[in-house]
């Protein structure tokens, strides 16, 4: 399979939705969020900003680690 940036973004978005749903003990379809909205939430997050700052090293962490950071950030904003 030929991976592209778009594929990676969508794959991460799906992972984020699935991980969030699992933490909430619901199915991903019960999240009622589009991939476009999930991507926008991610792009507006501090986690996304930190991923682009290579000296922080967040880009070296697993997808699950990054998703957990994103979930924690969103919880703290509520």
mmCIF file of C-alpha atoms in Angstrom:
data_model
loop_
_atom_site.group_PDB
_atom_site.id
_atom_site.type_symbol
_atom_site.label_atom_id
_atom_site.label_comp_id
_atom_site.label_asym_id
_atom_site.label_seq_id
_atom_site.Cartn_x
_atom_site.Cartn_y
_atom_site.Cartn_z
ATOM 1 C CA UNK A 1 0.000 0.000 0.000
ATOM 2 C CA UNK A 2 1.274 3.426 -0.936
ATOM 3 C CA UNK A 3 0.886 5.675 2.127
ATOM 4 C CA UNK A 4 0.250 9.373 1.702
ATOM 5 C CA UNK A 5 -0.067 12.258 4.140
ATOM 6 C CA UNK A 6 -3.839 12.179 3.638
ATOM 7 C CA UNK A 7 -3.956 8.461 4.419
ATOM 8 C CA UNK A 8 -1.889 8.991 7.584
ATOM 9 C CA UNK A 9 -4.135 11.864 8.719
ATOM 10 C CA UNK A 10 -7.283 9.819 8.199
ATOM 11 C CA UNK A 11 -5.781 6.743 9.842
ATOM 12 C CA UNK A 12 -4.817 8.806 12.894
ATOM 13 C CA UNK A 13 -8.274 10.393 13.005
ATOM 14 C CA UNK A 14 -9.953 6.999 12.962
ATOM 15 C CA UNK A 15 -7.591 5.811 15.708
ATOM 16 C CA UNK A 16 -8.407 8.892 17.784
ATOM 17 C CA UNK A 17 -12.152 8.369 17.403
ATOM 18 C CA UNK A 18 -11.867 4.668 18.267
ATOM 19 C CA UNK A 19 -9.628 5.301 21.288
ATOM 20 C CA UNK A 20 -11.910 8.057 22.567
ATOM 21 C CA UNK A 21 -14.977 5.866 22.183
ATOM 22 C CA UNK A 22 -13.251 3.016 23.998
ATOM 23 C CA UNK A 23 -12.364 5.301 26.932
ATOM 24 C CA UNK A 24 -16.008 6.389 27.056
ATOM 25 C CA UNK A 25 -17.244 2.766 26.825
ATOM 26 C CA UNK A 26 -19.276 3.461 23.684
ATOM 27 C CA UNK A 27 -18.962 2.397 20.071
ATOM 28 C CA UNK A 28 -17.184 4.739 17.635
ATOM 29 C CA UNK A 29 -20.453 5.255 15.752
ATOM 30 C CA UNK A 30 -22.028 6.571 18.969
ATOM 31 C CA UNK A 31 -19.485 9.404 19.001
ATOM 32 C CA UNK A 32 -21.519 11.181 16.284
ATOM 33 C CA UNK A 33 -18.486 13.004 14.911
ATOM 34 C CA UNK A 34 -17.357 13.282 11.319
ATOM 35 C CA UNK A 35 -13.764 12.711 10.313
ATOM 36 C CA UNK A 36 -13.648 16.335 9.141
ATOM 37 C CA UNK A 37 -14.719 17.579 12.575
ATOM 38 C CA UNK A 38 -12.305 15.217 14.333
ATOM 39 C CA UNK A 39 -9.453 16.486 12.150
ATOM 40 C CA UNK A 40 -10.391 20.102 12.899
ATOM 41 C CA UNK A 41 -10.382 19.420 16.647
ATOM 42 C CA UNK A 42 -6.955 17.824 16.294
ATOM 43 C CA UNK A 43 -5.539 20.654 14.154
ATOM 44 C CA UNK A 44 -6.745 23.201 16.729
ATOM 45 C CA UNK A 45 -5.111 21.335 19.631
ATOM 46 C CA UNK A 46 -1.897 21.957 21.535
ATOM 47 C CA UNK A 47 -0.997 18.318 20.836
ATOM 48 C CA UNK A 48 -0.947 19.035 17.098
ATOM 49 C CA UNK A 49 1.226 22.086 17.689
ATOM 50 C CA UNK A 50 3.610 20.027 19.827
ATOM 51 C CA UNK A 51 3.820 17.324 17.162
ATOM 52 C CA UNK A 52 5.263 19.909 14.795
ATOM 53 C CA UNK A 53 7.904 20.970 17.325
ATOM 54 C CA UNK A 54 10.461 18.227 16.721
ATOM 55 C CA UNK A 55 12.577 19.218 19.750
ATOM 56 C CA UNK A 56 9.710 18.143 22.052
ATOM 57 C CA UNK A 57 9.899 14.552 20.796
ATOM 58 C CA UNK A 58 6.150 13.937 20.781
ATOM 59 C CA UNK A 59 6.386 12.784 17.163
ATOM 60 C CA UNK A 60 8.453 9.832 18.414
ATOM 61 C CA UNK A 61 5.641 8.509 20.602
ATOM 62 C CA UNK A 62 3.049 5.916 19.601
ATOM 63 C CA UNK A 63 -0.296 6.900 18.112
ATOM 64 C CA UNK A 64 -2.008 5.658 21.277
ATOM 65 C CA UNK A 65 0.212 7.847 23.473
ATOM 66 C CA UNK A 66 -0.573 10.890 21.314
ATOM 67 C CA UNK A 67 -4.302 10.132 21.319
ATOM 68 C CA UNK A 68 -4.245 9.853 25.113
ATOM 69 C CA UNK A 69 -2.531 13.262 25.299
ATOM 70 C CA UNK A 70 -5.199 14.694 22.996
ATOM 71 C CA UNK A 71 -8.004 13.209 25.100
ATOM 72 C CA UNK A 72 -6.440 14.643 28.269
ATOM 73 C CA UNK A 73 -6.136 18.058 26.626
ATOM 74 C CA UNK A 74 -9.769 18.043 25.518
ATOM 75 C CA UNK A 75 -10.931 16.969 28.986
ATOM 76 C CA UNK A 76 -8.957 19.807 30.582
ATOM 77 C CA UNK A 77 -10.585 22.336 28.234
ATOM 78 C CA UNK A 78 -14.109 21.390 29.324
#
